[in-house]
mmCIF file of C-alpha atoms (C1' of nucleotides) in Angstrom:
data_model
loop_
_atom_site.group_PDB
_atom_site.id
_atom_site.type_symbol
_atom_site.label_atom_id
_atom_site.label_comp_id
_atom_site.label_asym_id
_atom_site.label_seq_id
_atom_site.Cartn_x
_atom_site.Cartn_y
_atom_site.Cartn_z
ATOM 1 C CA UNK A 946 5.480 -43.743 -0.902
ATOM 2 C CA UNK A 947 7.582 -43.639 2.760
ATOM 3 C CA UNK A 948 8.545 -41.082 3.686
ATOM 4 C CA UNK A 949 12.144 -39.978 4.194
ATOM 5 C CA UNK A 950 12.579 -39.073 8.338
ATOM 6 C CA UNK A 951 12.498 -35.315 8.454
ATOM 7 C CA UNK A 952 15.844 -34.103 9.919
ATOM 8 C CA UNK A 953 14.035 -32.491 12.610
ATOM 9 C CA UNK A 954 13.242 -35.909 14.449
ATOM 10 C CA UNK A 955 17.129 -36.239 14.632
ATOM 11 C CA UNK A 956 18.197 -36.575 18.074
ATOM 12 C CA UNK A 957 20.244 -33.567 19.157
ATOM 13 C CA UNK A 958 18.856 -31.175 16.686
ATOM 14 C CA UNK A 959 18.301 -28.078 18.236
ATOM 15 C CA UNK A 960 14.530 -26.784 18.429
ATOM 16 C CA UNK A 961 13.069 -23.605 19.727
ATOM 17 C CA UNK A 962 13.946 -19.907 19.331
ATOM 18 C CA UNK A 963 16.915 -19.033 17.883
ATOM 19 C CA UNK A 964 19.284 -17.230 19.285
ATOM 20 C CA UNK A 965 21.864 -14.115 18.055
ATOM 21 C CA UNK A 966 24.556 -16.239 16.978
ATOM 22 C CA UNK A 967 22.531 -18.862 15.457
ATOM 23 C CA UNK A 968 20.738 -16.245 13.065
ATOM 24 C CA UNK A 969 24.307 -14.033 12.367
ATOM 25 C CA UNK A 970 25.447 -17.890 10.992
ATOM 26 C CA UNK A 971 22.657 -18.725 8.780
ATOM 27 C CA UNK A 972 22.751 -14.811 7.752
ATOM 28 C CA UNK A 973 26.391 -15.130 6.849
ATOM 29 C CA UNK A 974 26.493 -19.155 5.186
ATOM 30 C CA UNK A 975 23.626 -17.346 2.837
ATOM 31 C CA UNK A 976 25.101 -14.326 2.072
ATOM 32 C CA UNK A 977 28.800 -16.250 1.707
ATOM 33 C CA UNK A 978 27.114 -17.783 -1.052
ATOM 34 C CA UNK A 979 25.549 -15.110 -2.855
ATOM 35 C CA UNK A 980 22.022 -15.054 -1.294
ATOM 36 C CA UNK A 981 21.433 -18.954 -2.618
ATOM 37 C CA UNK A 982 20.631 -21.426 -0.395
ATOM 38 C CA UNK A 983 21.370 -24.605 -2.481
ATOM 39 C CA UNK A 984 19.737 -27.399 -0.065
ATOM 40 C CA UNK A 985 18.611 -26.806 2.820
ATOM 41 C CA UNK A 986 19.003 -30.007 3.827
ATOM 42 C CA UNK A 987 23.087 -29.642 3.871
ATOM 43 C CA UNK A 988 22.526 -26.300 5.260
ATOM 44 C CA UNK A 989 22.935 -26.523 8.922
ATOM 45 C CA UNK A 990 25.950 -28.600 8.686
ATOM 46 C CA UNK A 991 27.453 -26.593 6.194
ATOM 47 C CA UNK A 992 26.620 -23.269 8.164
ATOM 48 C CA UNK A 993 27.690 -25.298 11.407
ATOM 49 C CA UNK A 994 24.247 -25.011 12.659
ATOM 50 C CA UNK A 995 23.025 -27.861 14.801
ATOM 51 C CA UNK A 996 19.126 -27.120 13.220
ATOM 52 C CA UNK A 997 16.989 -28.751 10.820
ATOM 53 C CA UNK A 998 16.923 -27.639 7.373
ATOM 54 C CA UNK A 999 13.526 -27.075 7.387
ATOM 55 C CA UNK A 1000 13.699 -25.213 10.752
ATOM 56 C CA UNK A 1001 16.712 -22.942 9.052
ATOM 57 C CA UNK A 1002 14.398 -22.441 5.885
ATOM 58 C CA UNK A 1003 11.678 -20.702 8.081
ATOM 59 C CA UNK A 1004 13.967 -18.367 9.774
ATOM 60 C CA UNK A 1005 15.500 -17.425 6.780
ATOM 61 C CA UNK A 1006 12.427 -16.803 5.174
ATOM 62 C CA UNK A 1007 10.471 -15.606 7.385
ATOM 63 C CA UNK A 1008 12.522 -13.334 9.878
ATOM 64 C CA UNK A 1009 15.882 -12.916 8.543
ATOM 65 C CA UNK A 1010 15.500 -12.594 4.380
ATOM 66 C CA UNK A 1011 16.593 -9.005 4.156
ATOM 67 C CA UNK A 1012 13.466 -7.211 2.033
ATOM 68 C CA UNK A 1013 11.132 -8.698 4.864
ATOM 69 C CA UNK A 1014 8.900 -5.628 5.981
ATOM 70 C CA UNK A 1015 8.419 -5.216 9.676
ATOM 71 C CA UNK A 1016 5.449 -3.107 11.631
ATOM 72 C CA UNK A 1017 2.464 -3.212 11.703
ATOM 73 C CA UNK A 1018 -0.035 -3.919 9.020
ATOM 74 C CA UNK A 1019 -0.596 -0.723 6.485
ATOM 75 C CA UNK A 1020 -4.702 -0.365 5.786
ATOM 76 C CA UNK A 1021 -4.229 -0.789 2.178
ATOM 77 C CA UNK A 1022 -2.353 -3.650 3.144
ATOM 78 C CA UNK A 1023 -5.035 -4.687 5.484
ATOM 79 C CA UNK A 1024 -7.759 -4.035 2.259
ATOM 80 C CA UNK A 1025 -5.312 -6.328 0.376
ATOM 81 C CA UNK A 1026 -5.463 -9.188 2.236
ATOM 82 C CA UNK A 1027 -8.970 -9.445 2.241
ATOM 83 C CA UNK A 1028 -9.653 -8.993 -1.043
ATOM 84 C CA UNK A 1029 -6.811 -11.876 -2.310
ATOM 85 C CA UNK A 1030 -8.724 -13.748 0.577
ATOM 86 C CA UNK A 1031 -11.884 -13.955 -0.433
ATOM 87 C CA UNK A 1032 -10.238 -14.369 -4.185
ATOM 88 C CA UNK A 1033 -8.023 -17.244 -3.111
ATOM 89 C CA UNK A 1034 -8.932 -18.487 0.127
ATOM 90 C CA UNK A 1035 -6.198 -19.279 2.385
ATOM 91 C CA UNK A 1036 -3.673 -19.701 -0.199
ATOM 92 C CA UNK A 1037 -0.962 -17.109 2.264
ATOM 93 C CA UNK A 1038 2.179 -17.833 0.283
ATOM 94 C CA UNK A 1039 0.244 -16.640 -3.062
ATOM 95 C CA UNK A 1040 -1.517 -13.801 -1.221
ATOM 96 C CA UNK A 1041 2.278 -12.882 0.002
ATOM 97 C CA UNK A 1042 3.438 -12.698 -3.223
ATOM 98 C CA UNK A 1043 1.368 -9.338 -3.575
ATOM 99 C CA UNK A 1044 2.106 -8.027 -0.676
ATOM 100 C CA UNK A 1045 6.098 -6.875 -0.434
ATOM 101 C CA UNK A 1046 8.088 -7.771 1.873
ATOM 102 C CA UNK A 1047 5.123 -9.524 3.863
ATOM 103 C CA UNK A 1048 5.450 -13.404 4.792
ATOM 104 C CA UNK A 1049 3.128 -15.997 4.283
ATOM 105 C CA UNK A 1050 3.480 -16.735 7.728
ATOM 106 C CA UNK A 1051 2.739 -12.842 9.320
ATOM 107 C CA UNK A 1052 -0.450 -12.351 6.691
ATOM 108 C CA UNK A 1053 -1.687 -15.711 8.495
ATOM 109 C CA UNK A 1054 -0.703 -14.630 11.790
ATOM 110 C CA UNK A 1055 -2.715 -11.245 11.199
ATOM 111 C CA UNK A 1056 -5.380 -12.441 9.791
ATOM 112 C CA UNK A 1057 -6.130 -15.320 12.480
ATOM 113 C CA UNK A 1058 -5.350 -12.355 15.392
ATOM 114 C CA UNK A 1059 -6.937 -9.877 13.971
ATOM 115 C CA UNK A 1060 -8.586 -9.872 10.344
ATOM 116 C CA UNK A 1061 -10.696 -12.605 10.899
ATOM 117 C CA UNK A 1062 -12.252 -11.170 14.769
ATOM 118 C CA UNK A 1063 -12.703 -7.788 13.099
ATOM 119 C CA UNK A 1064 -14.829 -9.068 10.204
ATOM 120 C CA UNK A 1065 -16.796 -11.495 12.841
ATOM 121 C CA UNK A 1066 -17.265 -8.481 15.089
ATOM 122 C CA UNK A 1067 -18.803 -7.261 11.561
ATOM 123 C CA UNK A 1068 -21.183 -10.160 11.300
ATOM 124 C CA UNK A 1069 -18.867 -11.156 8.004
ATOM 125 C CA UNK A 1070 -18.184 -14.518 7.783
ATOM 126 C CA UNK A 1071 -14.220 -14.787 7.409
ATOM 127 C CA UNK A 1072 -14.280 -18.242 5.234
ATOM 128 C CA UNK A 1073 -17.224 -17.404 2.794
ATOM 129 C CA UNK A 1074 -16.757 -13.293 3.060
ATOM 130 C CA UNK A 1075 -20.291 -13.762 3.349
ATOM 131 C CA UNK A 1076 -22.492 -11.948 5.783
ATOM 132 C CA UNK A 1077 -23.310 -14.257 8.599
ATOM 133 C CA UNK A 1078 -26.899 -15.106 9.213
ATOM 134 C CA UNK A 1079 -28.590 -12.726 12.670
ATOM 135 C CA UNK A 1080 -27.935 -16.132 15.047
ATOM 136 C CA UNK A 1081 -24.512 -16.897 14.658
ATOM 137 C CA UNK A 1082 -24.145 -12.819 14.839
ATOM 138 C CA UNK A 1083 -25.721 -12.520 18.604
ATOM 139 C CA UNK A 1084 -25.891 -15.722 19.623
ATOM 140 C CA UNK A 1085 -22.985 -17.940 18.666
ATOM 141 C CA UNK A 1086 -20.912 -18.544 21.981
ATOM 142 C CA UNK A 1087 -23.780 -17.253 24.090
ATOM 143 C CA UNK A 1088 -24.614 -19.000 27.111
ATOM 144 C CA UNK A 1089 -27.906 -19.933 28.471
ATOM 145 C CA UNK A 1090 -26.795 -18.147 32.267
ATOM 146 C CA UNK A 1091 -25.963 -14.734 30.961
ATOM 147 C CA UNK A 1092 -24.211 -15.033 28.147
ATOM 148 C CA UNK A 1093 -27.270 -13.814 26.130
ATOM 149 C CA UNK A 1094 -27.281 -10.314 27.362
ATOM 150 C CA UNK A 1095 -23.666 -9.456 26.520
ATOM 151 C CA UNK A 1096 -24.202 -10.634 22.996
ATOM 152 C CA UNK A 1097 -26.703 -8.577 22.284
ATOM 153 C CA UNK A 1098 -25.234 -5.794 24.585
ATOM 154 C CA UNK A 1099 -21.417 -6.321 22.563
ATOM 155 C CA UNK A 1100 -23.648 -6.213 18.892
ATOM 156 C CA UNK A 1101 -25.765 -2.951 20.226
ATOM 157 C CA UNK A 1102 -22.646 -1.620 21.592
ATOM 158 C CA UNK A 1103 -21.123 -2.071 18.150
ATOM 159 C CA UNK A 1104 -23.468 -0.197 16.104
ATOM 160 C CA UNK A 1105 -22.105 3.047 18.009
ATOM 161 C CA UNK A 1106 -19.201 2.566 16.451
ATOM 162 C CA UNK A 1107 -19.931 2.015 13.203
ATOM 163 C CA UNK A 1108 -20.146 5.614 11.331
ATOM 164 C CA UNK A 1109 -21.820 4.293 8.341
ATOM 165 C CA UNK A 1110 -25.209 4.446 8.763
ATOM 166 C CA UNK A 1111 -25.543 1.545 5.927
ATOM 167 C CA UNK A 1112 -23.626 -0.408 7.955
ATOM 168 C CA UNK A 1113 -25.370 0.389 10.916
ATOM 169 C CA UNK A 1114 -28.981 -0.183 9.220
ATOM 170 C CA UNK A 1115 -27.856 -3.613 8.373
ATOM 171 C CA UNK A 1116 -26.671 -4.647 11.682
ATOM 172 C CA UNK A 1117 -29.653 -2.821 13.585
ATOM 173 C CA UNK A 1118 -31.894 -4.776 10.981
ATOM 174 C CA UNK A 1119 -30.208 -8.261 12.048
ATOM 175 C CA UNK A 1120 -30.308 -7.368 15.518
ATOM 176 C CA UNK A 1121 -33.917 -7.280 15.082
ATOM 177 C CA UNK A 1122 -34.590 -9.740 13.469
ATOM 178 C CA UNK A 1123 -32.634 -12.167 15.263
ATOM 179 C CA UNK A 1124 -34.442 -10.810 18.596
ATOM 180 C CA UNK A 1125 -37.826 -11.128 17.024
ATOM 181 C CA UNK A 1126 -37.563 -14.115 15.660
ATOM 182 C CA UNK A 1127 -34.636 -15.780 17.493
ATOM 183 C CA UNK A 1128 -34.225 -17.041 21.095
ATOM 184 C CA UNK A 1129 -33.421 -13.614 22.566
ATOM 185 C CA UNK A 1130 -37.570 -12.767 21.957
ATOM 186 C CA UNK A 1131 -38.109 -14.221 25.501
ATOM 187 C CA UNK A 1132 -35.389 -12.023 26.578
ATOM 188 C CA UNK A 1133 -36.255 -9.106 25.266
ATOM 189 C CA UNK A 1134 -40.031 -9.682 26.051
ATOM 190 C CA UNK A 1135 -39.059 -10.252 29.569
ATOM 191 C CA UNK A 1136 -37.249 -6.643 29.967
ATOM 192 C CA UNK A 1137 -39.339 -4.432 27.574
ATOM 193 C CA UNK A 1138 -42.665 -5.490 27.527
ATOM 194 C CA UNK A 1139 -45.889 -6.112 29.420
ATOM 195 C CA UNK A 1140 -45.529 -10.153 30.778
ATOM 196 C CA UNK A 1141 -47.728 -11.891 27.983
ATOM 197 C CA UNK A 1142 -47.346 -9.036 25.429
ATOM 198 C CA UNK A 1143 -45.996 -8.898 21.692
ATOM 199 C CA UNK A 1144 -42.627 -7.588 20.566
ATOM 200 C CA UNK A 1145 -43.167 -4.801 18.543
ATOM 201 C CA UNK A 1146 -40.601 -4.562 15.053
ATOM 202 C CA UNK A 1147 -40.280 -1.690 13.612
ATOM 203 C CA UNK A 1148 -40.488 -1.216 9.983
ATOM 204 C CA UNK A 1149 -37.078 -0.115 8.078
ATOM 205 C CA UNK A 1150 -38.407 3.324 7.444
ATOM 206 C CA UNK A 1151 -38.776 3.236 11.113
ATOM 207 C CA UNK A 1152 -35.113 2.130 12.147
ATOM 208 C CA UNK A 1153 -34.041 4.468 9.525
ATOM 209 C CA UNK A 1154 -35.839 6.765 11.536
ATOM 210 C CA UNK A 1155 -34.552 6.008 14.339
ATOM 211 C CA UNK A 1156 -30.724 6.133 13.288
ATOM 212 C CA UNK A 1157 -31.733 10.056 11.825
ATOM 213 C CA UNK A 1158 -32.515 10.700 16.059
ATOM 214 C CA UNK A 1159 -29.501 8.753 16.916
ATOM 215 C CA UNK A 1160 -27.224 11.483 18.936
ATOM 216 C CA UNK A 1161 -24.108 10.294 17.195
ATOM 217 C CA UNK A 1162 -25.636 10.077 13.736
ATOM 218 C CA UNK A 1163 -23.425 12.348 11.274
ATOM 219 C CA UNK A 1164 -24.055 12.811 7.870
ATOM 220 C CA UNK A 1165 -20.739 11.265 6.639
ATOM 221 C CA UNK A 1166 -21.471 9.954 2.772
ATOM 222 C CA UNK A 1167 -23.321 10.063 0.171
ATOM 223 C CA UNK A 1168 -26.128 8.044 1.517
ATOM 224 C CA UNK A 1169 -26.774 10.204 4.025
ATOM 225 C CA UNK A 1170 -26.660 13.268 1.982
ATOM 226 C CA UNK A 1171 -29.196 12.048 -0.975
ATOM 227 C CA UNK A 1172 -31.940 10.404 0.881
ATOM 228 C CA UNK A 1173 -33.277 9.341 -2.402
ATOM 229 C CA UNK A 1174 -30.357 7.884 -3.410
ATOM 230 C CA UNK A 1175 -29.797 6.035 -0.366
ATOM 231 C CA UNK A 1176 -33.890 4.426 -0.307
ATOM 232 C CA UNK A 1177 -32.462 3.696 -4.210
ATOM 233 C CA UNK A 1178 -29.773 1.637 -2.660
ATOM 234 C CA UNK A 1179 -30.005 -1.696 -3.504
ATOM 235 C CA UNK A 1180 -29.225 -2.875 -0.667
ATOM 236 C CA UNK A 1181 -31.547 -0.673 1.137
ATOM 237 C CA UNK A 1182 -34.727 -2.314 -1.225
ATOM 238 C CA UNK A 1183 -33.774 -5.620 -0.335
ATOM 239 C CA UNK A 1184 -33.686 -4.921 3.637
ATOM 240 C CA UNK A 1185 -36.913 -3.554 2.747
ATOM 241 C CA UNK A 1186 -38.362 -5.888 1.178
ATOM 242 C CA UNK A 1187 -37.218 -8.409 3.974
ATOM 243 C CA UNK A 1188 -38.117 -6.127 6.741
ATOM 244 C CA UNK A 1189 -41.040 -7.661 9.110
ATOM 245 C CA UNK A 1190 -44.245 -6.182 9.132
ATOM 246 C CA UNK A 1191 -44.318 -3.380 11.617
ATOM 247 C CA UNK A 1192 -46.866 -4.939 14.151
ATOM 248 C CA UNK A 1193 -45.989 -8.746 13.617
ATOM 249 C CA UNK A 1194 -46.687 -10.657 16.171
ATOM 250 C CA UNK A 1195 -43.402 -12.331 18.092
ATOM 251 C CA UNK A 1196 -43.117 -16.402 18.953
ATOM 252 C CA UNK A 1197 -44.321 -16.588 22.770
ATOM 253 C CA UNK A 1198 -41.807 -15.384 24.973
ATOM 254 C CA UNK A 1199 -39.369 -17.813 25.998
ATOM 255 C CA UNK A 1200 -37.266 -16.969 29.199
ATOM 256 C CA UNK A 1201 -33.940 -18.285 28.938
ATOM 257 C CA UNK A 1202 -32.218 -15.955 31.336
ATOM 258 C CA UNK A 1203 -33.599 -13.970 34.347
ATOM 259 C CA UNK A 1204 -34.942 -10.249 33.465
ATOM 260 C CA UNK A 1205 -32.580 -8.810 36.212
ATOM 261 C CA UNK A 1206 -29.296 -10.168 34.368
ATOM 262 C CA UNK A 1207 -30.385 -7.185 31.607
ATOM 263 C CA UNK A 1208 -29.096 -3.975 32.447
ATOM 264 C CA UNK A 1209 -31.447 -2.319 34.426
ATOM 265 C CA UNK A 1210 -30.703 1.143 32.936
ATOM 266 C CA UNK A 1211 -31.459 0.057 29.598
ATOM 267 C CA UNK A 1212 -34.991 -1.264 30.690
ATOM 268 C CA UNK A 1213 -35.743 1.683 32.948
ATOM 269 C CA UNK A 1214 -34.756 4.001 30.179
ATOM 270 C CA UNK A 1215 -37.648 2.323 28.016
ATOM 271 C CA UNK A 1216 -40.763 4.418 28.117
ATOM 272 C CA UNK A 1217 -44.274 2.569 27.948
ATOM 273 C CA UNK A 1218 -44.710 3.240 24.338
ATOM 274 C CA UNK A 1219 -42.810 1.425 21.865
ATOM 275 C CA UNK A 1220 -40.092 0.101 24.401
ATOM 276 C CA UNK A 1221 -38.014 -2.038 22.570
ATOM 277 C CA UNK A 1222 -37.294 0.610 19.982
ATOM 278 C CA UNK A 1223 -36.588 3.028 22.893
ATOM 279 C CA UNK A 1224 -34.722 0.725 24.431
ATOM 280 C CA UNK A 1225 -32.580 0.206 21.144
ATOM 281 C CA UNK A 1226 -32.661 3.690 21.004
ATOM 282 C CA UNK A 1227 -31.146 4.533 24.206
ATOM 283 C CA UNK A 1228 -28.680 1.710 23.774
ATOM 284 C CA UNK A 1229 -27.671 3.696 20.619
ATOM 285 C CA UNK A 1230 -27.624 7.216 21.807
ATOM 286 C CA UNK A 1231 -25.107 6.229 24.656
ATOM 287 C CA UNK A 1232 -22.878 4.179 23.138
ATOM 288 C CA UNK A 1233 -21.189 2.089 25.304
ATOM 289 C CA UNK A 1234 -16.979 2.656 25.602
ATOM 290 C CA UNK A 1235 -15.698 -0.135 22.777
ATOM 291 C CA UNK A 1236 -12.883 -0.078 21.106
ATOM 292 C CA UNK A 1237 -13.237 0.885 17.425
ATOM 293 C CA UNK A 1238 -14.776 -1.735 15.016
ATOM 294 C CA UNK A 1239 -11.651 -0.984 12.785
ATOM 295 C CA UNK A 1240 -9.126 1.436 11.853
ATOM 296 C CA UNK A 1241 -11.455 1.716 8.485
ATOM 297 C CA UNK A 1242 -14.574 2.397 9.885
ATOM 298 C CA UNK A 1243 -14.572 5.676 7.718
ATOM 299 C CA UNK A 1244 -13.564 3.473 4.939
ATOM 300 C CA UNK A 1245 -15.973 3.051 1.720
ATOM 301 C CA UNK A 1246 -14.171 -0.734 1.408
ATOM 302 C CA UNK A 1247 -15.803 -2.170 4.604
ATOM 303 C CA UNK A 1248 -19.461 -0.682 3.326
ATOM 304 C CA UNK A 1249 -18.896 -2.347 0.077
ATOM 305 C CA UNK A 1250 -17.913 -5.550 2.085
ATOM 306 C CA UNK A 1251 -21.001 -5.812 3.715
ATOM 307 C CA UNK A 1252 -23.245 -4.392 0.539
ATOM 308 C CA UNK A 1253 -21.846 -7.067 -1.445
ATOM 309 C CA UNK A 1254 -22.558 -9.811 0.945
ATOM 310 C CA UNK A 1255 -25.221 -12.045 0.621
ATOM 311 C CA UNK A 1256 -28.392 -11.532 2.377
ATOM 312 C CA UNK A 1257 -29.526 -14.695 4.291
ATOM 313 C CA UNK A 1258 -33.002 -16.247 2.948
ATOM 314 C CA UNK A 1259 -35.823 -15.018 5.358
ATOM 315 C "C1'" DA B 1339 1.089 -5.919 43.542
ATOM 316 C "C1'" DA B 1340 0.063 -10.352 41.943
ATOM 317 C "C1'" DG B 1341 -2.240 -13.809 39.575
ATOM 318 C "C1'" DA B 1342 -5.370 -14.909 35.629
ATOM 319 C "C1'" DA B 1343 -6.797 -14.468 31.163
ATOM 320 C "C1'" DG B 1344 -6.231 -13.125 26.634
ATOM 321 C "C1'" DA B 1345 -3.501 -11.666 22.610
ATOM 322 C "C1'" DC B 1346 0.208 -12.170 19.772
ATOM 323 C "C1'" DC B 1347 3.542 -14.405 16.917
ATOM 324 C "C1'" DA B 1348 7.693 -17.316 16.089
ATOM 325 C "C1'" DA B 1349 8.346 -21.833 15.345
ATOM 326 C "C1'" DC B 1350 6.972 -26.620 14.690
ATOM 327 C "C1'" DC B 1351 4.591 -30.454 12.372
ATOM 328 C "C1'" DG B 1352 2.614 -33.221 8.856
ATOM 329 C "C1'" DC B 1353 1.222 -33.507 4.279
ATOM 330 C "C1'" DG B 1354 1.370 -33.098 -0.685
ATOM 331 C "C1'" DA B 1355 3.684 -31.564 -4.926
ATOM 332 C "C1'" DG B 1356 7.477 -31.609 -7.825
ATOM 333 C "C1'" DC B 1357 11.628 -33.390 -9.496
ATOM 334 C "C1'" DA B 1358 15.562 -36.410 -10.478
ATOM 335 C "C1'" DG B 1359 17.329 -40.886 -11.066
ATOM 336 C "C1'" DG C 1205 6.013 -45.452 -14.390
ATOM 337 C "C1'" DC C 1206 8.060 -46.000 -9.877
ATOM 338 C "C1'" DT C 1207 10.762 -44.586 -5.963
ATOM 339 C "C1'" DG C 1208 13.026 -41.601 -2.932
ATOM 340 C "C1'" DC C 1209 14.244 -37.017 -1.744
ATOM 341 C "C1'" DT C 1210 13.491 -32.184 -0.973
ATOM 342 C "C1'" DC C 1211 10.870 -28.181 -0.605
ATOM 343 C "C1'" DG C 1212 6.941 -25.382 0.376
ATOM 344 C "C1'" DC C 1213 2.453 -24.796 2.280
ATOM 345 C "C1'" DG C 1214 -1.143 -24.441 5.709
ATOM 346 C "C1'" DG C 1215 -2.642 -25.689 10.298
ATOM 347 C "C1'" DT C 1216 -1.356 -25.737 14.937
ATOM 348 C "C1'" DT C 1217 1.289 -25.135 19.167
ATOM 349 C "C1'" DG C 1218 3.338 -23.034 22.949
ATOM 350 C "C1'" DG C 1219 6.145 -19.357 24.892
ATOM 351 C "C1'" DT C 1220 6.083 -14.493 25.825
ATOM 352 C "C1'" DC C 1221 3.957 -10.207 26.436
ATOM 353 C "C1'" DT C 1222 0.026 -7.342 27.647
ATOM 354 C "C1'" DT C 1223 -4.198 -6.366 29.794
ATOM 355 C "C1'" DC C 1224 -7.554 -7.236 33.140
ATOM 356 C "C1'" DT C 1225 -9.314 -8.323 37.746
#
DNA sequence: AAGAAGACCAACCGCGAGCAG
DNA sequence: GCTGCTCGCGGTTGGTCTTCT
């Protein structure tokens, strides 16, 4: 089929943002005729608007439609838009359609700005709603000459502000495993242990442990009140039974970035005895200044997120 | 204080679907 | 069934604003 020229390539037609008196002349041409539009094609000339059609379509419905909601983003709005999104994908006009007075156009521009860094920040993926596997977590983006460090740094960092302690068990358990198994072993070899000497993992009982010491730990559900319902948890069996044995031995140390480029206070913080928990430890109990993961963080809907996500194949 | 970098969002572009003739 | 036209959708761009260095 050929295509008809859009109006838009018309030479003359006005692009760009649209001024006062261009929107108060679509605004009136619409409401003139009762809030229908008829073709937008004839529009502009009708409205004596030297746009496209298809440029005075998007205003309309997108900035200048009367029942369009302005502000900022509502959390259940926020919980809406990700559960229509993992239902339909990025269908935004139908996912609009649930949301009033919300645009196709603003749920995309939300969730590309911030939706979609908030659940990577999360280790979600935000195509599959699927947790991501430990690599792409800490090292996607990382670079061999210190990028390494942050990563881990930004992920450790993150678990401070995360008051779920689900939440933070899962992410402390990918941490782990993507540093004992993963690239960063050489890393964390380098700044924790003896030259030559094994990473030590703890077990999940362990970590869990470790998150009960955790300064900012605070009893804030029910898994923390019922610790039999929490080691009940599904969730919590199946990091379990995918947890490392406690004393397995790491893949030989690979140095990708020089031990000085790790913060020193971290390492010197590590006593001789089980140092890279202690150092995980101390990276815990003085959480780092980060902006919160999310508005929600208190919310039950993000632990669900990341119970109901898929635990990579070990 | 000034420039750089990043974040945000309105607007544009190209494609496909649907419809009328 | 074919053709041409229009609309709507989703991806992308680029200008503006904010934050950082």
């Amino acid at each position: 089929m050929v295509r008809s020229p859009c109006c838009c390539h018309d030479a003359g037609v006005k692009k760009g943002p649209w001024t006062e008196e261009e929107d108060r002349a679509l605004v009136e041409h619409i409401q003139r005729h009762g809030g229908h539009v008829g073709s937008w094609r004839n529009l502009p000339k009708a409205a004596g608007l030297n746009r496209c059609g298809k440029s005075c379509r998007l205003r309309w419905t997108n900035y200048l439609r009367p029942d369009i909601k302005r502000g900022n983003f509502t959390d259940d709005e926020e919980r809406l838009i990700i559960a229509l999104h993992a239902e339909l994908g990025n269908k935004w006009s139908t996912i609009a359609t649930h949301l009033d007075g919300r645009t196709d156009n603003e749920i995309k521009n939300y969730w590309n700005t911030h939706i979609r860094k908030k659940l990577l920040r999360m280790g979600v993926d935000p195509v599959t709603h699927q947790r991501l596997p430990p690599e792409d977590i800490l090292l996607n983006g990382a670079t061999p000459a210190g990028g390494l460090p942050e990563a881990i740094l930004s992920a450790a960092a993150s678990l401070g502000g995360l008051n779920s302690v689900l939440v933070q068990a899962q992410a402390l358990q990918l941490l782990l495993q993507a540093i004992n198994g993963g690239a960063a072993a050489g890393l964390m070899a380098n700044n924790f242990s003896p030259a030559g000497s094994s990473i030590v993992v703890p077990s999940f009982q362990d970590q869990m442990n470790l998150l009960a010491h955790h300064a900012s730990y605070r009893p804030a559900d029910d898994y923390l009140n019922s610790t039999a319902s929490f080691a009940e948890h599904d969730v919590v069996q199946r990091l379990n039974a995918s947890a490392p044995a406690p004393a397995a031995p790491a893949a030989p140390p690979v140095a990708l970035v020089p031990a000085a480029s790790f913060p020193q206070e971290v390492a010197a913080a590590a006593p001789a005895d089980d140092r890279t928990v202690q150092g995980f430890s101390n990276l815990l109990s003085e959480p780092m200044e980060m902006p919160s993961m999310c508005s929600l963080e208190d919310d039950p809907f993000w632990k669900d997120m990341l119970e109901s996500s898929r635990l990579p194949p070990l």
